[in-house]
XYZ file of C-alpha atoms in Angstrom:
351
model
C -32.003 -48.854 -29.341
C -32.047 -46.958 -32.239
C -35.836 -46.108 -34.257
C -35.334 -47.059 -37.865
C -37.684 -46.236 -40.414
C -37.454 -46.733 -44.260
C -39.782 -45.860 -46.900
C -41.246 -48.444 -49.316
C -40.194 -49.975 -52.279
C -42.754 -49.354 -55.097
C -43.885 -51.567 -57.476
C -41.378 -53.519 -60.107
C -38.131 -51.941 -60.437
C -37.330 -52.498 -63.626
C -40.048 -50.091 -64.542
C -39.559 -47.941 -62.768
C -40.463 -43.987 -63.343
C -39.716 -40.660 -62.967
C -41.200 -37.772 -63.022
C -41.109 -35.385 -65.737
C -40.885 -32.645 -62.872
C -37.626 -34.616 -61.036
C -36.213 -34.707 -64.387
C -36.310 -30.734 -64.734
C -33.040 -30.126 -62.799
C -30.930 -32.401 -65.507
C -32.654 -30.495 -68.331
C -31.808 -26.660 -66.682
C -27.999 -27.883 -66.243
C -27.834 -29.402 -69.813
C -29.392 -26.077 -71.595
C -26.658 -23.848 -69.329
C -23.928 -26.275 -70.393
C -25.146 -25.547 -73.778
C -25.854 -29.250 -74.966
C -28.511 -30.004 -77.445
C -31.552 -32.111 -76.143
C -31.630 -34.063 -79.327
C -28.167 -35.289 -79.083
C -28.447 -36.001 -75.443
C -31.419 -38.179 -76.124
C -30.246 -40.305 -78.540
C -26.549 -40.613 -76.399
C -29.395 -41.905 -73.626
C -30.591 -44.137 -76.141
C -34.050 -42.542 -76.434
C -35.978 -41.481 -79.114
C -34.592 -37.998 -80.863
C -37.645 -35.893 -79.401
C -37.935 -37.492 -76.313
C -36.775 -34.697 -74.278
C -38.660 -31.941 -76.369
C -41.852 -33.302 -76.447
C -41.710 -34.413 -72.624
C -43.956 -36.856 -71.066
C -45.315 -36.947 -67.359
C -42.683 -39.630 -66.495
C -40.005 -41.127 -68.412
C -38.756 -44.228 -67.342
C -35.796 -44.623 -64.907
C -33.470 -46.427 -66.809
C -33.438 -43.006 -69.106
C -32.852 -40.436 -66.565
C -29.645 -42.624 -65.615
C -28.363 -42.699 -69.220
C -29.301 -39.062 -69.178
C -27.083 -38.632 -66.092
C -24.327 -40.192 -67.925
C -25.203 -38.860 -71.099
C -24.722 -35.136 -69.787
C -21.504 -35.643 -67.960
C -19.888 -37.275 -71.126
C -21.413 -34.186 -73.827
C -20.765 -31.599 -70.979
C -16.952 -32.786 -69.882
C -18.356 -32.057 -66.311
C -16.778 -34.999 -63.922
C -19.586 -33.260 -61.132
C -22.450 -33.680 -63.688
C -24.904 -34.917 -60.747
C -23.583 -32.556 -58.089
C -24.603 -29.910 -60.538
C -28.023 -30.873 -61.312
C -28.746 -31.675 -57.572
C -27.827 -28.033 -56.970
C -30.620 -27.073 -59.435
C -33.703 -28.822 -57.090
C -36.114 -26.293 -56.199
C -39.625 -26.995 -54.675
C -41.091 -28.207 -57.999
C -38.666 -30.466 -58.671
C -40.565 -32.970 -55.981
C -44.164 -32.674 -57.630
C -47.056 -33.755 -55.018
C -44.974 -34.822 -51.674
C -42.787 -31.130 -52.810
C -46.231 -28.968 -52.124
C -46.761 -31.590 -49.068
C -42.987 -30.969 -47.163
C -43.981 -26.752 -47.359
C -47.021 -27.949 -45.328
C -44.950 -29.913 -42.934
C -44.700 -28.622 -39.236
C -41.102 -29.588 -38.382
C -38.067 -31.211 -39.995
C -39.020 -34.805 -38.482
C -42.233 -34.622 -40.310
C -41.053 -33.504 -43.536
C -38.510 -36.795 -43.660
C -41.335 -39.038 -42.437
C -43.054 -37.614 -45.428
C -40.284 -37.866 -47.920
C -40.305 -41.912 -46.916
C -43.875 -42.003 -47.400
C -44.289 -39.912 -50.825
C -41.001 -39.993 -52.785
C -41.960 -42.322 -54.749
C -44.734 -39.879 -56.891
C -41.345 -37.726 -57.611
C -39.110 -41.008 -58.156
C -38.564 -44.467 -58.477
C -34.522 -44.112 -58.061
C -34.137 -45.494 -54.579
C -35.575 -45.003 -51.377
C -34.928 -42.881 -48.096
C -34.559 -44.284 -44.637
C -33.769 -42.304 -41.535
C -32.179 -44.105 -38.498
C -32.818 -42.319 -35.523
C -31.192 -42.396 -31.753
C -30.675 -39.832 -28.664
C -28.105 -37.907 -30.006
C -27.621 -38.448 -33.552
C -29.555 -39.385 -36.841
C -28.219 -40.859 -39.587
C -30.358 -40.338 -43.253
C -29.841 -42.870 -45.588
C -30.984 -43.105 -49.318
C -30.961 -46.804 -50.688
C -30.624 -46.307 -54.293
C -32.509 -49.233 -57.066
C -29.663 -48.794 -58.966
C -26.919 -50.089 -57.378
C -24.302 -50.310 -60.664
C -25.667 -46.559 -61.642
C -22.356 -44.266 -61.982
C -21.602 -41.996 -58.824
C -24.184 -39.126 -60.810
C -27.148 -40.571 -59.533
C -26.806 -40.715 -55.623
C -24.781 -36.992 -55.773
C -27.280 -35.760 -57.861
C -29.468 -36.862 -55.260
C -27.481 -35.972 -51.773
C -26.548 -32.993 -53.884
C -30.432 -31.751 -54.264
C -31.180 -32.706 -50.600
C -28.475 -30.222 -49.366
C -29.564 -26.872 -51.381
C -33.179 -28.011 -50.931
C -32.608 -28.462 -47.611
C -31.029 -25.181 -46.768
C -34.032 -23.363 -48.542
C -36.245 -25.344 -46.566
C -34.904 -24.425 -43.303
C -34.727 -20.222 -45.120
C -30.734 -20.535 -43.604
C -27.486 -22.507 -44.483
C -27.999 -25.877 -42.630
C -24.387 -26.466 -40.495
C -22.189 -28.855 -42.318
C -22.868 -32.633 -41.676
C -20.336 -35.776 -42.490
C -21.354 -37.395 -45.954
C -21.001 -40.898 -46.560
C -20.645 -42.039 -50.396
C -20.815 -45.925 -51.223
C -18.735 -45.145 -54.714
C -14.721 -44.278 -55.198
C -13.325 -40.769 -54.342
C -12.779 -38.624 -57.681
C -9.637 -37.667 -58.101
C -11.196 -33.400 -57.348
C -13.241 -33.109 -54.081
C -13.387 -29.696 -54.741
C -16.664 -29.352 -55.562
C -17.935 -32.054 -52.912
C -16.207 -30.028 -50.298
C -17.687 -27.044 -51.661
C -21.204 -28.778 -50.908
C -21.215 -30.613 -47.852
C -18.534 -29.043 -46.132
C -14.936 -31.140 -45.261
C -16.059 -34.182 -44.271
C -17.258 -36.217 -47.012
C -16.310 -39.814 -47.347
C -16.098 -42.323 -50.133
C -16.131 -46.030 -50.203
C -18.525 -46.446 -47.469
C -21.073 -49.161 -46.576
C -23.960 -47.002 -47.080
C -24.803 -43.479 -48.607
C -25.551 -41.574 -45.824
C -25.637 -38.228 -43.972
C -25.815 -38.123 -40.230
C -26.658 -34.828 -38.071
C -27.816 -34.210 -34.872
C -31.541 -35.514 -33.885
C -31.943 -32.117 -32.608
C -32.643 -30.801 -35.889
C -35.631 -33.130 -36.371
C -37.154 -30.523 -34.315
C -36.542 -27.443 -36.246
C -39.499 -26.016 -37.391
C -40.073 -24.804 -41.084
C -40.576 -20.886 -41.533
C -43.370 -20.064 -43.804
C -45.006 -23.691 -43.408
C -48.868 -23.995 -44.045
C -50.202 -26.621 -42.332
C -53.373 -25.939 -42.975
C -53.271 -27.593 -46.057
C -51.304 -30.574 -44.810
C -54.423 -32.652 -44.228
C -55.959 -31.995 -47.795
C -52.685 -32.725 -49.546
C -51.369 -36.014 -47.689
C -55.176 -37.161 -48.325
C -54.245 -36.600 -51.975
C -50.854 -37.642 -52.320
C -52.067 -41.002 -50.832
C -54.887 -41.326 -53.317
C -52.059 -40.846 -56.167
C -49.562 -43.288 -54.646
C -51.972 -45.926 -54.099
C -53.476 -45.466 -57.717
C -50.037 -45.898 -58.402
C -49.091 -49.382 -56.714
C -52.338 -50.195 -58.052
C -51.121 -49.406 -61.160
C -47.703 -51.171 -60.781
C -49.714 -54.381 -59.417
C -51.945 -54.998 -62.385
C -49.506 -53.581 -65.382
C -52.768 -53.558 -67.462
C -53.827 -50.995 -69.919
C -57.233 -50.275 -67.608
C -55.249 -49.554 -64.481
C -52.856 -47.925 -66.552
C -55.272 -45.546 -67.489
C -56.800 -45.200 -64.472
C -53.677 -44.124 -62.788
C -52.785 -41.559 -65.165
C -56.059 -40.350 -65.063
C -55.604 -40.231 -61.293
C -52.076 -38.505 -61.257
C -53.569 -35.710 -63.821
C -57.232 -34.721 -62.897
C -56.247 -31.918 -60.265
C -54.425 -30.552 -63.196
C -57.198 -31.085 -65.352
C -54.755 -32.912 -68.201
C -57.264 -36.207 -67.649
C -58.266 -35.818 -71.332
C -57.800 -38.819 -74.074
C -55.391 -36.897 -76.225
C -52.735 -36.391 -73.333
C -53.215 -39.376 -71.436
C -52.037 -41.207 -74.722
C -49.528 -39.392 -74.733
C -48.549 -39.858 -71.412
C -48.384 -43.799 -71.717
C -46.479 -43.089 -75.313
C -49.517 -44.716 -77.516
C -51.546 -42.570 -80.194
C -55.425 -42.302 -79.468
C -56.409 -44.857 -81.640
C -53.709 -46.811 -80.375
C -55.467 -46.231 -76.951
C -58.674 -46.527 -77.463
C -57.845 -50.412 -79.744
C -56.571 -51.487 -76.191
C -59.664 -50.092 -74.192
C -61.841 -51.608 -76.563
C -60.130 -54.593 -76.206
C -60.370 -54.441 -72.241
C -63.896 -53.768 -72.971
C -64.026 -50.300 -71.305
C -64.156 -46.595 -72.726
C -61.766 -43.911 -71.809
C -65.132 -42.119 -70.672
C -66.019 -45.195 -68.479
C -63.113 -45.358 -66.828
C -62.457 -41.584 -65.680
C -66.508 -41.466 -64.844
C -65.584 -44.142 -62.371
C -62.460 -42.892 -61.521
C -63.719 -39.381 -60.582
C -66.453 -41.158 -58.556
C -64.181 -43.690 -57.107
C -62.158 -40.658 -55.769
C -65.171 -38.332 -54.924
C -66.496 -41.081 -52.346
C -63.010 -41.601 -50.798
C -62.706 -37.811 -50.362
C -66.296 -37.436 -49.154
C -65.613 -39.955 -46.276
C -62.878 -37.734 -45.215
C -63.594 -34.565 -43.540
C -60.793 -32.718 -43.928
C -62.402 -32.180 -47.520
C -64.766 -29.285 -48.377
C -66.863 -30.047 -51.550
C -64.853 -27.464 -53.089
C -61.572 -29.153 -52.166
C -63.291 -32.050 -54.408
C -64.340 -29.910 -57.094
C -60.599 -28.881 -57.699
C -58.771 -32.337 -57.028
C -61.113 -33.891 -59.810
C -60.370 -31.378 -62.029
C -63.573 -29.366 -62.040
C -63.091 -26.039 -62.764
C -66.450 -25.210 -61.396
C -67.810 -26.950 -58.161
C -71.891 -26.707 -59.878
C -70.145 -29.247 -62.650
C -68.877 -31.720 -59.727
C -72.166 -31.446 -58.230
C -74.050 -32.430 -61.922
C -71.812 -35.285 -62.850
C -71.547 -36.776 -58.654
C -75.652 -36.782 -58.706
C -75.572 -38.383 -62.568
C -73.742 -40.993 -60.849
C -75.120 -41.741 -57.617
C -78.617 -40.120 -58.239
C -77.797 -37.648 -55.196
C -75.994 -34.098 -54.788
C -72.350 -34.922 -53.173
C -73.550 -33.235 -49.915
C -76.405 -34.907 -49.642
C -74.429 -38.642 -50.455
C -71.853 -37.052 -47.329
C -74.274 -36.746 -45.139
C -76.506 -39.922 -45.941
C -73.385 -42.619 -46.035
C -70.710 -40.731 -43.689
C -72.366 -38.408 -41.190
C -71.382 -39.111 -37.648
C -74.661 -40.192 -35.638
């Protein structure tokens, strides 16, 4: 029997998100095509600036108008071919950094089902595997989208996928749910000859053996330190998605930009599209501080890392947004009333 395996479905679909990095691709394309971001905002339906004054995520709902959007200003019928051809590593945030740490091609799909959604809430991979042949499927949340969305995304897993491997991947038989276009030029051009339209699924299937390929210039020496982290963002995420209330809110944004060290008031408003005071009325209101909460969110995720040790102190410093690990160490003992080592080895030292 076949091993099927599909990734999760995150959270409430009808907010769903994506990330400002994801949405990079569609924004090259449109600036080569010549089309200005003003006008392709408001065709979207979003506000004039939107796209100039970018926010970590904009919701999904957008970047499918903005799909649509571009074909329609651009006159390109292979709008979302052409901005999946534009993926590069960035264009997958967190679980991007986490595939180039992968050993092999089977564990770089098992972590595509496990972390797309930090890059996406579009739809959702599954990979259905037997003996001889796997079949990768992509279930989009969209189902009435136009055909830009899943080429845009079969498009980007192709020419990522070939740079990934550091050769041209053989061809593989494409399977589209939509209608054939009237020009399969460009499709051909892609995937090769066989690509298929009116299908029961959006699929590509390959041989299993190529689960086994292993990735040139992989580091997997940092594999441990960021799955560990791409798990603390996704479940601050569904966290996040669970409650839908300003506090988690916060907290998640805080979560998804302390590494960075964006967790500041200023950009976190911006981030969830409110002004400060705007922010800090609801906090009040909640009867918490933006202080408060990333305090306890840096110490919430200090103690998870500490229990794992696949995390130096440093590794800490860094993921919290510390630019100096003699800061983590002041604030961690301000908390707890010990250094972080010390707290390590009191609560999670093997006896």
């Amino acid at each position: 029997m076949p091993n099927s395996h599909t990734g999760s479905v995150a959270g409430n679909r009808a907010a769903g998100r994506v990330a400002a990095a994801y949405l990079q691709p569609l924004l090259e394309l449109a600036n080569e095509c010549g089309l200005d971001l003003r006008t392709l905002a408001t065709m979207a339906g979003m506000a004039e600036d939107a796209l100039s004054t970018l926010q970590e995520s904009i919701a999904a709902a957008d970047y499918i108008r903005l799909l649509d959007a571009g074909a329609e200003l651009s006159k390109d019928p292979h709008f979302g071919l052409h901005v999946g051809e534009r993926v590069k590593l960035g264009t997958y945030n967190v679980y991007g950094m986490i595939l180039m740490s992968c050993k092999d091609f089977e564990q770089a799909f098992q972590q595509t089902m496990r972390y797309e959604g930090l890059a996406h809430d579009l739809g959702r991979s599954a990979l259905v595997v037997d003996d001889v042949a796997t079949e990768y499927q992509w279930h989009s949340h969209y189902p009435q989208a136009s055909r830009h969305l899943v080429e845009s995304v079969f498009a980007g897993i192709r020419v990522f996928g070939n740079w990934f491997a550091g050769t041209i991947l053989p061809d593989a038989p494409v399977h589209f749910k939509h209608a054939s276009p009237e020009d399969l030029g460009e499709h051909q051009r892609l995937f090769g000859a066989e690509v298929y339209f009116d299908a029961t699924i959006n699929c590509a299937r390959f041989p299993t053996a190529l689960l086994s390929w292993p990735v040139p210039n992989a580091d997997v020496s940092m594999y441990p330190v960021l799955q560990r982290h791409a798990e603390q963002l996704l479940k601050q995420k569904q966290q996040a998605q669970q409650d839908g209330g300003i506090v988690a809110q916060v907290r998640a944004a805080i979560s998804n930009n302390m590494a960075q060290d964006q967790a500041r008031l200023p950009l976190i408003a911006q981030e969830l599209l409110l002004s400060q005071r705007t922010l800090q009325r609801k906090l009040s209101e909640a009867g918490i501080s933006f202080q408060q909460i990333l305090d306890q969110t840096r110490k919430d995720t200090a103690i998870d890392y500490l229990q794992k040790t696949g995390f130096s102190l440093a590794d800490i410093a860094f993921l919290l947004g510390y630019q100096e690990q003699s800061a983590f160490n002041h604030a961690f003992k301000e908390w707890t009333g010990a250094s972080p080592g010390a707290y390590r080895e009191k609560h999670f030292s093997r006896k």
